[in-house]
PDB file of C-alpha atoms in Angstrom:
ATOM      1  CA  ARG A   1       6.096 -11.213   0.012  1.00 64.00           C
ATOM      2  CA  ALA A   2       7.747 -11.358   3.160  1.00 65.00           C
ATOM      3  CA  GLN A   3      10.510 -13.494   1.673  1.00 65.00           C
ATOM      4  CA  LEU A   4      10.995 -11.749  -1.215  1.00 63.00           C
ATOM      5  CA  VAL A   5      11.215  -8.630   0.494  1.00 59.00           C
ATOM      6  CA  GLU A   6      13.583  -9.729   3.013  1.00 67.00           C
ATOM      7  CA  ARG A   7      15.677 -11.225   0.482  1.00 67.00           C
ATOM      8  CA  ASP A   8      15.793  -7.864  -1.666  1.00 58.00           C
ATOM      9  CA  ALA A   9      16.479  -5.821   1.883  1.00 59.00           C
ATOM     10  CA  GLN A  10      19.325  -8.029   2.230  1.00 59.00           C
ATOM     11  CA  LEU A  11      20.835  -7.750  -1.079  1.00 61.00           C
ATOM     12  CA  ASN A  12      19.923  -4.131  -1.636  1.00 62.00           C
ATOM     13  CA  PRO A  13      20.783  -2.318   1.376  1.00 61.00           C
ATOM     14  CA  MET A  14      19.642   1.773   1.809  1.00 72.00           C
ATOM     15  CA  GLN A  15      22.254   4.089   3.152  1.00 81.00           C
ATOM     16  CA  ILE A  16      21.943   8.102   3.231  1.00 86.00           C
ATOM     17  CA  ARG A  17      25.187  10.346   2.686  1.00 86.00           C
ATOM     18  CA  SER A  18      25.260  13.217   5.105  1.00 82.00           C
ATOM     19  CA  ASP A  19      27.246  15.290   2.584  1.00 88.00           C
ATOM     20  CA  CYS A  20      24.865  14.613  -0.788  1.00 92.00           C
ATOM     21  CA  SER A  21      21.830  17.245  -0.145  1.00 94.00           C
ATOM     22  CA  ILE A  22      18.510  16.043   1.786  1.00 95.00           C
ATOM     23  CA  TYR A  23      17.060  18.001  -1.646  1.00 96.00           C
ATOM     24  CA  LYS A  24      18.164  15.522  -3.928  1.00 95.00           C
ATOM     25  CA  TYR A  25      16.582  12.425  -1.764  1.00 95.00           C
ATOM     26  CA  TYR A  26      13.432  13.916  -1.593  1.00 96.00           C
ATOM     27  CA  GLN A  27      13.724  14.303  -5.391  1.00 96.00           C
ATOM     28  CA  VAL A  28      15.133  10.843  -5.646  1.00 94.00           C
ATOM     29  CA  ALA A  29      12.148  10.280  -3.324  1.00 96.00           C
ATOM     30  CA  ASP A  30       9.098  12.142  -5.469  1.00 95.00           C
ATOM     31  CA  GLN A  31      10.339  10.410  -9.171  1.00 96.00           C
ATOM     32  CA  VAL A  32      10.611   6.721  -7.092  1.00 94.00           C
ATOM     33  CA  LEU A  33       6.325   7.443  -5.767  1.00 95.00           C
ATOM     34  CA  GLN A  34       6.034   8.537  -9.357  1.00 94.00           C
ATOM     35  CA  GLN A  35       7.256   5.221 -11.390  1.00 93.00           C
ATOM     36  CA  PHE A  36       5.640   2.960  -8.579  1.00 94.00           C
ATOM     37  CA  LEU A  37       1.696   4.790  -8.885  1.00 92.00           C
ATOM     38  CA  GLN A  38       2.096   4.556 -13.112  1.00 92.00           C
ATOM     39  CA  HIS A  39       3.412   1.348 -12.865  1.00 89.00           C
ATOM     40  CA  SER A  40       1.273  -1.505 -14.362  1.00 88.00           C
ATOM     41  CA  ILE A  41      -0.160  -4.318 -12.451  1.00 88.00           C
ATOM     42  CA  GLU A  42      -1.837  -6.295 -15.173  1.00 87.00           C
ATOM     43  CA  GLU A  43       0.632  -9.928 -14.569  1.00 88.00           C
ATOM     44  CA  ARG A  44       1.781 -11.198 -11.849  1.00 87.00           C
ATOM     45  CA  GLU A  45       5.384  -9.941 -11.992  1.00 89.00           C
ATOM     46  CA  GLU A  46       4.382  -6.550 -12.327  1.00 92.00           C
ATOM     47  CA  LEU A  47       2.334  -6.951  -9.431  1.00 91.00           C
ATOM     48  CA  LEU A  48       5.350  -8.357  -7.356  1.00 90.00           C
ATOM     49  CA  GLN A  49       7.348  -5.717  -9.140  1.00 91.00           C
ATOM     50  CA  ALA A  50       5.390  -2.223  -8.225  1.00 92.00           C
ATOM     51  CA  TYR A  51       5.365  -4.470  -4.545  1.00 91.00           C
ATOM     52  CA  LEU A  52       8.924  -3.852  -4.034  1.00 89.00           C
ATOM     53  CA  VAL A  53       9.522  -0.762  -4.961  1.00 91.00           C
ATOM     54  CA  GLY A  54       6.767   0.580  -2.774  1.00 93.00           C
ATOM     55  CA  MET A  55       8.237  -1.410   0.021  1.00 89.00           C
ATOM     56  CA  ARG A  56      11.700  -0.261  -1.080  1.00 90.00           C
ATOM     57  CA  LEU A  57      10.592   3.498  -1.307  1.00 94.00           C
ATOM     58  CA  HIS A  58       8.385   2.477   2.266  1.00 93.00           C
ATOM     59  CA  GLY A  59      11.454   1.984   3.848  1.00 91.00           C
ATOM     60  CA  PHE A  60      13.463   5.011   3.028  1.00 92.00           C
ATOM     61  CA  LEU A  61      10.861   7.444   3.458  1.00 95.00           C
ATOM     62  CA  GLU A  62      10.624   5.709   7.246  1.00 92.00           C
ATOM     63  CA  ARG A  63      14.172   5.070   7.876  1.00 90.00           C
ATOM     64  CA  THR A  64      16.659   5.701   5.465  1.00 91.00           C
ATOM     65  CA  LEU A  65      15.708   9.654   5.231  1.00 95.00           C
ATOM     66  CA  PRO A  66      15.466  10.476   9.061  1.00 94.00           C
ATOM     67  CA  GLN A  67      19.109   9.807   9.271  1.00 91.00           C
ATOM     68  CA  HIS A  68      20.405  12.634   7.333  1.00 95.00           C
ATOM     69  CA  GLY A  69      21.298  15.354   9.329  1.00 92.00           C
ATOM     70  CA  GLN A  70      19.124  17.761   7.636  1.00 94.00           C
ATOM     71  CA  PHE A  71      15.933  16.045   8.431  1.00 94.00           C
ATOM     72  CA  ALA A  72      15.282  18.077  11.648  1.00 94.00           C
ATOM     73  CA  SER A  73      15.348  21.644   9.935  1.00 95.00           C
ATOM     74  CA  SER A  74      13.367  24.277  11.035  1.00 96.00           C
ATOM     75  CA  GLN A  75      13.959  25.301   7.751  1.00 97.00           C
ATOM     76  CA  PRO A  76       9.874  26.176   6.171  1.00 97.00           C
ATOM     77  CA  ASP A  77      11.017  24.827   2.996  1.00 97.00           C
ATOM     78  CA  LEU A  78      12.250  21.581   4.562  1.00 97.00           C
ATOM     79  CA  VAL A  79       9.768  21.257   6.683  1.00 97.00           C
ATOM     80  CA  GLU A  80       7.363  20.904   3.869  1.00 97.00           C
ATOM     81  CA  LEU A  81       9.102  18.471   2.309  1.00 97.00           C
ATOM     82  CA  LYS A  82       9.507  16.616   5.135  1.00 96.00           C
ATOM     83  CA  ARG A  83       5.715  16.926   5.783  1.00 97.00           C
ATOM     84  CA  ARG A  84       4.168  15.891   2.098  1.00 96.00           C
ATOM     85  CA  ALA A  85       6.838  12.916   2.000  1.00 96.00           C
ATOM     86  CA  LEU A  86       4.932  11.861   5.677  1.00 96.00           C
ATOM     87  CA  GLN A  87       2.284  12.236   3.867  1.00 96.00           C
ATOM     88  CA  HIS A  88       3.101  10.354   0.827  1.00 95.00           C
ATOM     89  CA  LEU A  89       4.059   7.298   3.286  1.00 96.00           C
ATOM     90  CA  GLN A  90       1.437   7.056   4.841  1.00 96.00           C
ATOM     91  CA  ASP A  91      -0.614   6.760   1.033  1.00 95.00           C
ATOM     92  CA  LEU A  92       2.588   4.279  -0.081  1.00 96.00           C
ATOM     93  CA  THR A  93       1.183   2.263   2.849  1.00 95.00           C
ATOM     94  CA  GLY A  94      -2.232   2.048   1.876  1.00 95.00           C
ATOM     95  CA  TYR A  95      -1.620   1.394  -1.849  1.00 95.00           C
ATOM     96  CA  LEU A  96       0.679  -1.171  -0.819  1.00 93.00           C
ATOM     97  CA  GLN A  97      -1.569  -3.327   1.692  1.00 93.00           C
ATOM     98  CA  GLU A  98      -3.952  -3.557  -1.611  1.00 93.00           C
ATOM     99  CA  ILE A  99      -1.331  -4.502  -3.635  1.00 92.00           C
ATOM    100  CA  ALA A 100      -0.667  -7.168  -0.636  1.00 91.00           C
ATOM    101  CA  LEU A 101      -5.127  -8.356  -0.952  1.00 93.00           C
ATOM    102  CA  LEU A 102      -4.211  -8.169  -4.449  1.00 92.00           C
ATOM    103  CA  ILE A 103      -1.233 -11.078  -3.872  1.00 90.00           C
ATOM    104  CA  ASP A 104      -2.284 -12.822  -1.460  1.00 90.00           C
ATOM    105  CA  ARG A 105      -5.572 -13.182  -3.686  1.00 91.00           C
ATOM    106  CA  GLN A 106      -3.632 -14.689  -6.423  1.00 88.00           C
ATOM    107  CA  GLU A 107      -1.521 -16.627  -4.405  1.00 84.00           C
ATOM    108  CA  HIS A 108      -5.251 -18.244  -3.507  1.00 87.00           C
ATOM    109  CA  GLU A 109      -6.188 -19.254  -6.059  1.00 86.00           C
ATOM    110  CA  VAL A 110      -3.407 -20.432  -7.764  1.00 82.00           C
ATOM    111  CA  PHE A 111      -3.535 -22.734  -4.546  1.00 82.00           C
ATOM    112  CA  ILE A 112      -7.356 -23.733  -5.246  1.00 86.00           C
ATOM    113  CA  SER A 113      -7.056 -24.116  -8.565  1.00 83.00           C
ATOM    114  CA  LYS A 114      -3.763 -26.751  -7.376  1.00 80.00           C
ATOM    115  CA  VAL A 115      -6.414 -28.439  -4.948  1.00 78.00           C
ATOM    116  CA  LEU A 116      -9.521 -28.086  -5.744  1.00 74.00           C
ATOM    117  CA  VAL A 117     -10.538 -30.646  -8.411  1.00 54.00           C
ATOM    118  CA  VAL A 118     -14.232 -30.526  -9.013  1.00 50.00           C
ATOM    119  CA  GLY A 119     -16.274 -33.352 -10.866  1.00 45.00           C
ATOM    120  CA  ASP A 120     -17.553 -32.642 -14.526  1.00 43.00           C
ATOM    121  CA  SER A 121     -21.422 -32.896 -14.285  1.00 43.00           C
ATOM    122  CA  THR A 122     -21.753 -33.634 -18.182  1.00 45.00           C
ATOM    123  CA  SER A 123     -19.293 -36.336 -18.395  1.00 44.00           C
ATOM    124  CA  GLY A 124     -18.117 -37.757 -15.162  1.00 43.00           C
ATOM    125  CA  GLU A 125     -14.282 -37.322 -15.319  1.00 44.00           C
ATOM    126  CA  ALA A 126     -12.724 -34.836 -12.800  1.00 41.00           C
ATOM    127  CA  SER A 127     -11.784 -31.856 -13.986  1.00 39.00           C
ATOM    128  CA  GLU A 128      -9.116 -29.128 -12.520  1.00 38.00           C
ATOM    129  CA  LYS A 129     -11.446 -25.217 -11.027  1.00 37.00           C
ATOM    130  CA  THR A 130      -9.083 -22.441 -12.537  1.00 35.00           C
ATOM    131  CA  ALA A 131      -9.285 -19.408 -10.775  1.00 39.00           C
ATOM    132  CA  SER A 132      -8.970 -16.532 -12.859  1.00 39.00           C
ATOM    133  CA  SER A 133      -6.031 -14.423 -13.803  1.00 44.00           C
ATOM    134  CA  GLU A 134      -7.595 -11.198 -13.929  1.00 48.00           C
ATOM    135  CA  LEU A 135      -6.127  -8.688 -11.678  1.00 51.00           C
ATOM    136  CA  PRO A 136      -8.690  -6.452 -10.060  1.00 50.00           C
ATOM    137  CA  PRO A 137      -7.863  -1.943 -10.942  1.00 54.00           C
ATOM    138  CA  ARG A 138      -6.911  -1.029  -7.954  1.00 52.00           C
ATOM    139  CA  PRO A 139      -9.901   0.380  -6.307  1.00 52.00           C
ATOM    140  CA  PRO A 140     -10.857   4.234  -6.888  1.00 52.00           C
ATOM    141  CA  PRO A 141      -8.776   7.222  -5.550  1.00 50.00           C
ATOM    142  CA  ARG A 142     -10.126   9.007  -1.862  1.00 48.00           C
ATOM    143  CA  PRO A 143     -12.695  11.501  -2.627  1.00 46.00           C
ATOM    144  CA  GLN A 144     -10.486  14.488  -2.256  1.00 44.00           C
ATOM    145  CA  GLN A 145      -8.357  13.208  -5.218  1.00 41.00           C
ATOM    146  CA  GLN A 146     -11.269  12.238  -7.276  1.00 39.00           C
ATOM    147  CA  GLN A 147     -10.627  15.610 -10.217  1.00 40.00           C
ATOM    148  CA  GLN A 148      -7.103  14.884 -10.114  1.00 41.00           C
ATOM    149  CA  SER A 149      -7.619  11.090 -11.689  1.00 40.00           C
ATOM    150  CA  GLN A 150     -10.371  11.259 -13.980  1.00 40.00           C
ATOM    151  CA  SER A 151      -8.070  11.037 -16.328  1.00 39.00           C
ATOM    152  CA  GLN A 152      -5.525   8.654 -15.277  1.00 38.00           C
ATOM    153  CA  PRO A 153      -5.450   4.807 -16.993  1.00 36.00           C
ATOM    154  CA  GLN A 154      -7.982   1.808 -14.918  1.00 39.00           C
ATOM    155  CA  HIS A 155      -4.766   0.589 -13.368  1.00 40.00           C
ATOM    156  CA  ALA A 156      -3.296   3.830 -11.622  1.00 42.00           C
ATOM    157  CA  PRO A 157      -3.544   4.862  -8.286  1.00 44.00           C
ATOM    158  CA  PRO A 158      -3.924   8.551  -8.567  1.00 40.00           C
ATOM    159  CA  ASN A 159      -1.783  11.346  -9.407  1.00 41.00           C
ATOM    160  CA  HIS A 160       0.248  12.454  -5.956  1.00 39.00           C
ATOM    161  CA  PRO A 161       1.070  16.167  -5.955  1.00 42.00           C
ATOM    162  CA  SER A 162       5.387  16.385  -5.883  1.00 43.00           C
ATOM    163  CA  LEU A 163       7.349  16.568  -2.993  1.00 46.00           C
ATOM    164  CA  LEU A 164       8.968  19.459  -4.860  1.00 42.00           C
ATOM    165  CA  ASP A 165       6.215  21.756  -5.818  1.00 46.00           C
ATOM    166  CA  GLY A 166       4.740  24.826  -3.651  1.00 40.00           C
TER     167      GLY A 166
END
């Protein structure tokens, strides 16, 4: 995972332009967050892609966006957008930890399936133990978000309010 993220950061460095309104950056961050939350994680490549998208957004919210000249503004609407972005960052951190565990579990299962040979008791022949390729669904939403997510697909985390919603 670390190599994947490092290589991605080298290929896709994030820079912020102060001449672009911070509102636009918040809007883009909200759109990326929604894409991340709706991203399928059924297959290995989808899981890795979701992890990369989440890590990019995490880096943007944590390191890049605070460099914008308007980030420290005391305007009430910008203070609220900043507060929401920081809450999204906290939620995103939790989701990324869950995805990392899924990736690690999957890697462990692949490793075990390659190296663990179990004797077949019925035929006396050795057979390779195969790991399940199914990924468990994302954990249920936090209690305060339970009602929002009841109509969502099984593999999607709960909806987050828009950064731009009031």
